[in-house]
Short mmCIF file of N, CA and C in Angstrom, two decimals:
data_model
loop_
_atom_site.label_atom_id
_atom_site.label_comp_id
_atom_site.label_asym_id
_atom_site.label_seq_id
_atom_site.Cartn_x
_atom_site.Cartn_y
_atom_site.Cartn_z
N MET G 26 0.83 -1.19 0.00
CA MET G 26 0.00 0.00 0.00
C MET G 26 0.88 1.26 0.00
N MET G 27 1.95 1.26 0.80
CA MET G 27 2.83 2.42 0.88
C MET G 27 3.56 2.63 -0.45
N ASN G 28 4.01 1.54 -1.09
CA ASN G 28 4.68 1.66 -2.39
C ASN G 28 3.74 2.22 -3.44
N THR G 29 2.48 1.81 -3.41
CA THR G 29 1.51 2.29 -4.37
C THR G 29 1.31 3.80 -4.20
N LEU G 30 1.18 4.26 -2.96
CA LEU G 30 1.01 5.69 -2.70
C LEU G 30 2.24 6.49 -3.12
N THR G 31 3.42 5.95 -2.85
CA THR G 31 4.65 6.62 -3.23
C THR G 31 4.76 6.73 -4.74
N THR G 32 4.46 5.64 -5.44
CA THR G 32 4.51 5.64 -6.89
C THR G 32 3.49 6.61 -7.48
N LEU G 33 2.29 6.60 -6.92
CA LEU G 33 1.24 7.50 -7.38
C LEU G 33 1.64 8.95 -7.16
N GLY G 34 2.20 9.24 -6.00
CA GLY G 34 2.63 10.60 -5.69
C GLY G 34 3.74 11.07 -6.63
N ALA G 35 4.71 10.21 -6.89
CA ALA G 35 5.81 10.56 -7.80
C ALA G 35 5.29 10.78 -9.22
N THR G 36 4.33 9.98 -9.64
CA THR G 36 3.75 10.13 -10.97
C THR G 36 3.00 11.45 -11.09
N LEU G 37 2.24 11.80 -10.06
CA LEU G 37 1.51 13.07 -10.09
C LEU G 37 2.45 14.26 -10.12
N ILE G 38 3.53 14.21 -9.34
CA ILE G 38 4.51 15.30 -9.34
C ILE G 38 5.16 15.43 -10.70
N LEU G 39 5.53 14.31 -11.30
CA LEU G 39 6.15 14.33 -12.63
C LEU G 39 5.19 14.88 -13.67
N ALA G 40 3.95 14.47 -13.63
CA ALA G 40 2.95 14.94 -14.60
C ALA G 40 2.71 16.43 -14.42
N THR G 41 2.65 16.90 -13.19
CA THR G 41 2.43 18.33 -12.93
C THR G 41 3.60 19.16 -13.42
N SER G 42 4.82 18.70 -13.15
CA SER G 42 5.99 19.47 -13.59
C SER G 42 6.12 19.46 -15.11
N THR G 43 5.74 18.38 -15.75
CA THR G 43 5.77 18.32 -17.21
C THR G 43 4.75 19.28 -17.80
N PHE G 44 3.56 19.34 -17.21
CA PHE G 44 2.53 20.26 -17.68
C PHE G 44 2.98 21.70 -17.48
N ALA G 45 3.57 22.02 -16.34
CA ALA G 45 4.03 23.38 -16.07
C ALA G 45 5.14 23.79 -17.03
N ALA G 46 6.01 22.87 -17.36
CA ALA G 46 7.10 23.18 -18.29
C ALA G 46 6.57 23.44 -19.69
N ASN G 47 5.50 22.76 -20.07
CA ASN G 47 4.93 22.93 -21.40
C ASN G 47 3.98 24.11 -21.50
N ALA G 48 3.55 24.64 -20.35
CA ALA G 48 2.58 25.73 -20.37
C ALA G 48 3.15 26.97 -21.04
N ASN G 49 4.43 27.25 -20.82
CA ASN G 49 5.05 28.40 -21.45
C ASN G 49 6.28 27.91 -22.20
N ALA G 50 6.08 27.46 -23.42
CA ALA G 50 7.16 26.82 -24.17
C ALA G 50 7.98 27.82 -24.99
N THR G 51 7.70 29.12 -24.87
CA THR G 51 8.46 30.11 -25.61
C THR G 51 9.82 30.29 -24.97
N GLU G 52 10.85 30.28 -25.78
CA GLU G 52 12.21 30.50 -25.30
C GLU G 52 12.58 31.94 -25.62
N PHE G 53 13.03 32.67 -24.62
CA PHE G 53 13.36 34.08 -24.78
C PHE G 53 14.87 34.26 -24.88
N THR G 54 15.31 35.10 -25.82
CA THR G 54 16.72 35.41 -26.01
C THR G 54 16.88 36.93 -26.02
N ALA G 55 17.87 37.43 -25.31
CA ALA G 55 18.10 38.88 -25.23
C ALA G 55 18.68 39.41 -26.53
N ALA G 56 18.15 40.54 -26.98
CA ALA G 56 18.64 41.18 -28.20
C ALA G 56 19.94 41.92 -27.95
N ASP G 57 20.08 42.47 -26.76
CA ASP G 57 21.28 43.22 -26.40
C ASP G 57 21.42 43.20 -24.88
N ASN G 58 22.31 44.02 -24.35
CA ASN G 58 22.55 44.01 -22.91
C ASN G 58 22.15 45.33 -22.27
N THR G 59 21.19 46.04 -22.85
CA THR G 59 20.75 47.30 -22.27
C THR G 59 19.93 47.04 -21.01
N LEU G 60 19.75 48.09 -20.20
CA LEU G 60 18.98 47.93 -18.96
C LEU G 60 17.54 47.50 -19.25
N GLY G 61 16.93 48.10 -20.27
CA GLY G 61 15.56 47.74 -20.62
C GLY G 61 15.44 46.27 -20.99
N THR G 62 16.38 45.77 -21.76
CA THR G 62 16.35 44.37 -22.16
C THR G 62 16.58 43.46 -20.96
N GLN G 63 17.48 43.85 -20.06
CA GLN G 63 17.71 43.05 -18.86
C GLN G 63 16.43 42.96 -18.02
N LEU G 64 15.70 44.05 -17.91
CA LEU G 64 14.45 44.04 -17.16
C LEU G 64 13.39 43.20 -17.86
N CYS G 65 13.32 43.31 -19.19
CA CYS G 65 12.35 42.49 -19.94
C CYS G 65 12.69 41.00 -19.84
N MET G 66 13.96 40.67 -19.86
CA MET G 66 14.36 39.27 -19.72
C MET G 66 14.02 38.75 -18.33
N ALA G 67 14.14 39.61 -17.31
CA ALA G 67 13.76 39.20 -15.95
C ALA G 67 12.27 38.92 -15.89
N ILE G 68 11.47 39.72 -16.58
CA ILE G 68 10.03 39.47 -16.65
C ILE G 68 9.77 38.16 -17.39
N ALA G 69 10.49 37.94 -18.49
CA ALA G 69 10.30 36.75 -19.32
C ALA G 69 10.65 35.46 -18.58
N LYS G 70 11.54 35.53 -17.59
CA LYS G 70 11.87 34.33 -16.81
C LYS G 70 10.68 33.85 -15.99
N ASP G 71 9.74 34.75 -15.71
CA ASP G 71 8.53 34.44 -14.96
C ASP G 71 8.85 33.85 -13.58
N ASN G 72 9.84 34.45 -12.92
CA ASN G 72 10.26 34.03 -11.60
C ASN G 72 10.31 35.26 -10.71
N LYS G 73 9.47 35.28 -9.66
CA LYS G 73 9.36 36.46 -8.80
C LYS G 73 10.69 36.84 -8.17
N THR G 74 11.43 35.86 -7.68
CA THR G 74 12.70 36.14 -7.02
C THR G 74 13.71 36.73 -7.99
N SER G 75 13.81 36.16 -9.14
CA SER G 75 14.74 36.66 -10.16
C SER G 75 14.36 38.08 -10.59
N LEU G 76 13.08 38.33 -10.77
CA LEU G 76 12.61 39.66 -11.15
C LEU G 76 12.92 40.67 -10.06
N ARG G 77 12.61 40.33 -8.82
CA ARG G 77 12.87 41.23 -7.69
C ARG G 77 14.36 41.54 -7.58
N ASN G 78 15.20 40.52 -7.70
CA ASN G 78 16.65 40.73 -7.60
C ASN G 78 17.18 41.62 -8.72
N THR G 79 16.68 41.42 -9.94
CA THR G 79 17.11 42.26 -11.07
C THR G 79 16.67 43.70 -10.85
N MET G 80 15.44 43.89 -10.38
CA MET G 80 14.94 45.24 -10.13
C MET G 80 15.77 45.93 -9.05
N GLN G 81 16.14 45.20 -7.99
CA GLN G 81 16.96 45.78 -6.93
C GLN G 81 18.36 46.11 -7.45
N LYS G 82 18.94 45.21 -8.22
CA LYS G 82 20.29 45.41 -8.75
C LYS G 82 20.34 46.64 -9.65
N LEU G 83 19.29 46.81 -10.48
CA LEU G 83 19.26 47.93 -11.42
C LEU G 83 18.57 49.17 -10.84
N ARG G 84 18.11 49.07 -9.60
CA ARG G 84 17.46 50.17 -8.88
C ARG G 84 16.26 50.73 -9.65
N VAL G 85 15.36 49.83 -9.97
CA VAL G 85 14.13 50.19 -10.70
C VAL G 85 12.95 49.76 -9.85
N ASN G 86 11.94 50.63 -9.74
CA ASN G 86 10.77 50.28 -8.93
C ASN G 86 9.63 49.78 -9.82
N LYS G 87 8.56 49.32 -9.18
CA LYS G 87 7.44 48.73 -9.91
C LYS G 87 6.74 49.76 -10.79
N HIS G 88 6.67 51.00 -10.35
CA HIS G 88 6.02 52.04 -11.14
C HIS G 88 6.73 52.22 -12.48
N VAL G 89 8.04 52.29 -12.46
CA VAL G 89 8.80 52.44 -13.71
C VAL G 89 8.61 51.21 -14.58
N MET G 90 8.60 50.05 -13.97
CA MET G 90 8.43 48.81 -14.74
C MET G 90 7.09 48.79 -15.47
N THR G 91 6.03 49.16 -14.78
CA THR G 91 4.70 49.02 -15.37
C THR G 91 4.27 50.21 -16.20
N GLU G 92 4.81 51.40 -15.93
CA GLU G 92 4.36 52.60 -16.63
C GLU G 92 5.30 53.08 -17.74
N LYS G 93 6.59 52.74 -17.65
CA LYS G 93 7.54 53.30 -18.61
C LYS G 93 8.27 52.27 -19.46
N LEU G 94 8.41 51.06 -18.98
CA LEU G 94 9.16 50.04 -19.70
C LEU G 94 8.31 49.44 -20.82
N MET G 95 8.94 49.23 -21.96
CA MET G 95 8.30 48.56 -23.08
C MET G 95 9.15 47.34 -23.43
N CYS G 96 8.51 46.21 -23.64
CA CYS G 96 9.21 44.98 -24.02
C CYS G 96 8.70 44.57 -25.40
N ASN G 97 9.59 44.57 -26.38
CA ASN G 97 9.22 44.26 -27.77
C ASN G 97 8.07 45.14 -28.26
N ASP G 98 8.16 46.42 -27.94
CA ASP G 98 7.16 47.42 -28.32
C ASP G 98 5.78 47.14 -27.74
N LEU G 99 5.73 46.40 -26.64
CA LEU G 99 4.49 46.14 -25.91
C LEU G 99 4.64 46.68 -24.50
N THR G 100 3.53 47.11 -23.91
CA THR G 100 3.59 47.47 -22.50
C THR G 100 3.90 46.21 -21.71
N VAL G 101 4.39 46.38 -20.50
CA VAL G 101 4.72 45.22 -19.67
C VAL G 101 3.48 44.38 -19.43
N GLU G 102 2.34 45.02 -19.25
CA GLU G 102 1.09 44.28 -19.04
C GLU G 102 0.74 43.42 -20.25
N LYS G 103 0.84 43.97 -21.46
CA LYS G 103 0.53 43.21 -22.67
C LYS G 103 1.58 42.12 -22.92
N PHE G 104 2.85 42.42 -22.62
CA PHE G 104 3.92 41.44 -22.78
C PHE G 104 3.67 40.24 -21.86
N ALA G 105 3.35 40.52 -20.60
CA ALA G 105 3.08 39.44 -19.63
C ALA G 105 1.83 38.65 -20.02
N ALA G 106 0.81 39.35 -20.49
CA ALA G 106 -0.43 38.66 -20.87
C ALA G 106 -0.23 37.82 -22.12
N THR G 107 0.51 38.33 -23.09
CA THR G 107 0.72 37.62 -24.35
C THR G 107 1.44 36.30 -24.14
N TYR G 108 2.43 36.29 -23.25
CA TYR G 108 3.24 35.09 -23.03
C TYR G 108 2.92 34.38 -21.72
N ALA G 109 1.78 34.71 -21.10
CA ALA G 109 1.30 34.05 -19.88
C ALA G 109 2.36 34.05 -18.78
N LEU G 110 2.94 35.19 -18.51
CA LEU G 110 3.97 35.34 -17.49
C LEU G 110 3.30 35.74 -16.17
N THR G 111 2.59 34.80 -15.60
CA THR G 111 1.73 35.09 -14.45
C THR G 111 2.52 35.44 -13.18
N ASN G 112 3.64 34.79 -12.94
CA ASN G 112 4.41 35.09 -11.73
C ASN G 112 4.99 36.50 -11.78
N SER G 113 5.50 36.89 -12.92
CA SER G 113 6.03 38.25 -13.07
C SER G 113 4.90 39.27 -12.92
N ALA G 114 3.76 38.98 -13.51
CA ALA G 114 2.62 39.89 -13.41
C ALA G 114 2.17 40.05 -11.96
N LYS G 115 2.13 38.96 -11.22
CA LYS G 115 1.75 39.04 -9.80
C LYS G 115 2.71 39.93 -9.03
N HIS G 116 4.00 39.75 -9.28
CA HIS G 116 4.99 40.54 -8.56
C HIS G 116 4.86 42.03 -8.89
N LEU G 117 4.48 42.35 -10.11
CA LEU G 117 4.34 43.74 -10.53
C LEU G 117 2.93 44.28 -10.29
N ASN G 118 2.09 43.51 -9.60
CA ASN G 118 0.71 43.89 -9.28
C ASN G 118 -0.12 44.14 -10.54
N ILE G 119 0.08 43.30 -11.53
CA ILE G 119 -0.69 43.37 -12.77
C ILE G 119 -1.70 42.23 -12.71
N ASP G 120 -2.97 42.57 -12.89
CA ASP G 120 -4.02 41.56 -12.88
C ASP G 120 -4.29 41.13 -14.31
N LEU G 121 -3.80 39.96 -14.67
CA LEU G 121 -3.98 39.46 -16.03
C LEU G 121 -5.41 39.01 -16.31
N ASN G 122 -6.20 38.82 -15.27
CA ASN G 122 -7.58 38.37 -15.46
C ASN G 122 -8.47 39.47 -16.01
N THR G 123 -8.08 40.74 -15.81
CA THR G 123 -8.92 41.83 -16.28
C THR G 123 -8.53 42.32 -17.67
N SER G 124 -7.37 41.90 -18.15
CA SER G 124 -6.96 42.34 -19.49
C SER G 124 -7.49 41.36 -20.53
N THR G 125 -7.81 41.89 -21.69
CA THR G 125 -8.33 41.07 -22.77
C THR G 125 -7.27 40.93 -23.84
N THR G 126 -6.87 39.71 -24.10
CA THR G 126 -5.90 39.45 -25.17
C THR G 126 -6.36 38.22 -25.93
N ILE G 127 -5.88 38.11 -27.13
CA ILE G 127 -6.16 36.94 -27.94
C ILE G 127 -4.87 36.16 -28.06
N ARG G 128 -4.90 34.92 -27.60
CA ARG G 128 -3.73 34.06 -27.68
C ARG G 128 -4.08 32.80 -28.43
N ASP G 129 -3.18 32.37 -29.26
CA ASP G 129 -3.34 31.11 -29.97
C ASP G 129 -2.76 30.02 -29.08
N LEU G 130 -3.60 29.31 -28.36
CA LEU G 130 -3.14 28.31 -27.41
C LEU G 130 -2.43 27.15 -28.10
N ALA G 131 -2.83 26.82 -29.29
CA ALA G 131 -2.17 25.74 -30.02
C ALA G 131 -0.74 26.12 -30.37
N ALA G 132 -0.49 27.38 -30.63
CA ALA G 132 0.86 27.83 -31.00
C ALA G 132 1.81 27.76 -29.81
N GLN G 133 1.30 27.81 -28.60
CA GLN G 133 2.17 27.76 -27.42
C GLN G 133 2.77 26.38 -27.21
N ARG G 134 2.25 25.39 -27.83
CA ARG G 134 2.80 24.05 -27.67
C ARG G 134 4.13 23.89 -28.40
N ASN G 135 4.32 24.65 -29.45
CA ASN G 135 5.59 24.63 -30.17
C ASN G 135 6.59 25.51 -29.45
N THR G 136 7.84 25.11 -29.44
CA THR G 136 8.86 25.91 -28.82
C THR G 136 9.29 26.99 -29.81
N ASP G 137 9.05 28.23 -29.44
CA ASP G 137 9.42 29.36 -30.25
C ASP G 137 10.58 30.08 -29.57
N VAL G 138 11.49 30.62 -30.35
CA VAL G 138 12.56 31.44 -29.82
C VAL G 138 12.20 32.87 -30.12
N LEU G 139 12.07 33.68 -29.09
CA LEU G 139 11.67 35.05 -29.24
C LEU G 139 12.80 35.95 -28.78
N VAL G 140 13.22 36.88 -29.62
CA VAL G 140 14.26 37.83 -29.25
C VAL G 140 13.58 38.97 -28.51
N VAL G 141 14.06 39.27 -27.30
CA VAL G 141 13.46 40.26 -26.44
C VAL G 141 14.33 41.50 -26.43
N SER G 142 13.69 42.66 -26.62
CA SER G 142 14.40 43.92 -26.48
C SER G 142 13.56 44.86 -25.64
N GLY G 143 14.21 45.64 -24.83
CA GLY G 143 13.52 46.58 -23.95
C GLY G 143 13.64 47.98 -24.47
N SER G 144 12.82 48.88 -23.89
CA SER G 144 12.88 50.27 -24.27
C SER G 144 14.18 50.88 -23.76
N LYS G 145 14.60 51.92 -24.41
CA LYS G 145 15.89 52.53 -24.05
C LYS G 145 15.72 53.75 -23.21
#
C-alpha cells in the first residue's frame, strides 16, 4: 500500500511538472545588454525572485516597470499577458484576469525562440 502511494505521488509530481514546463514553451533570447532588455528578460523568466533581484540590482521600482518600460514594443502588461507570465505579473501587481488578449493556445505548444528587447 505504501509503495503504491509513493509511486502515485511521484507520478503526479512528474505529470504536474511536465505540464508546467509545457505551459510556457516560448524561449526568450536577449537582443542586447541594455537595462531595458535586462528588465524584460527578468520578466520573461517568470520568476518572482529573479525579477525582484534584477529590479533591486538595477534600482528600478514597480512604477517604472509598469508605466515606462516597453518589451518588444508592448507594455509590460501586454507582454506578460501575451506570453502568460503570471508570476512576473503578480509581482508587478498586474491583474492578467482583467486584461483582454487573444492568444493562440495551439501555438504555445511549439517551442518558439523570441528575441526580447527593452525600451531605451
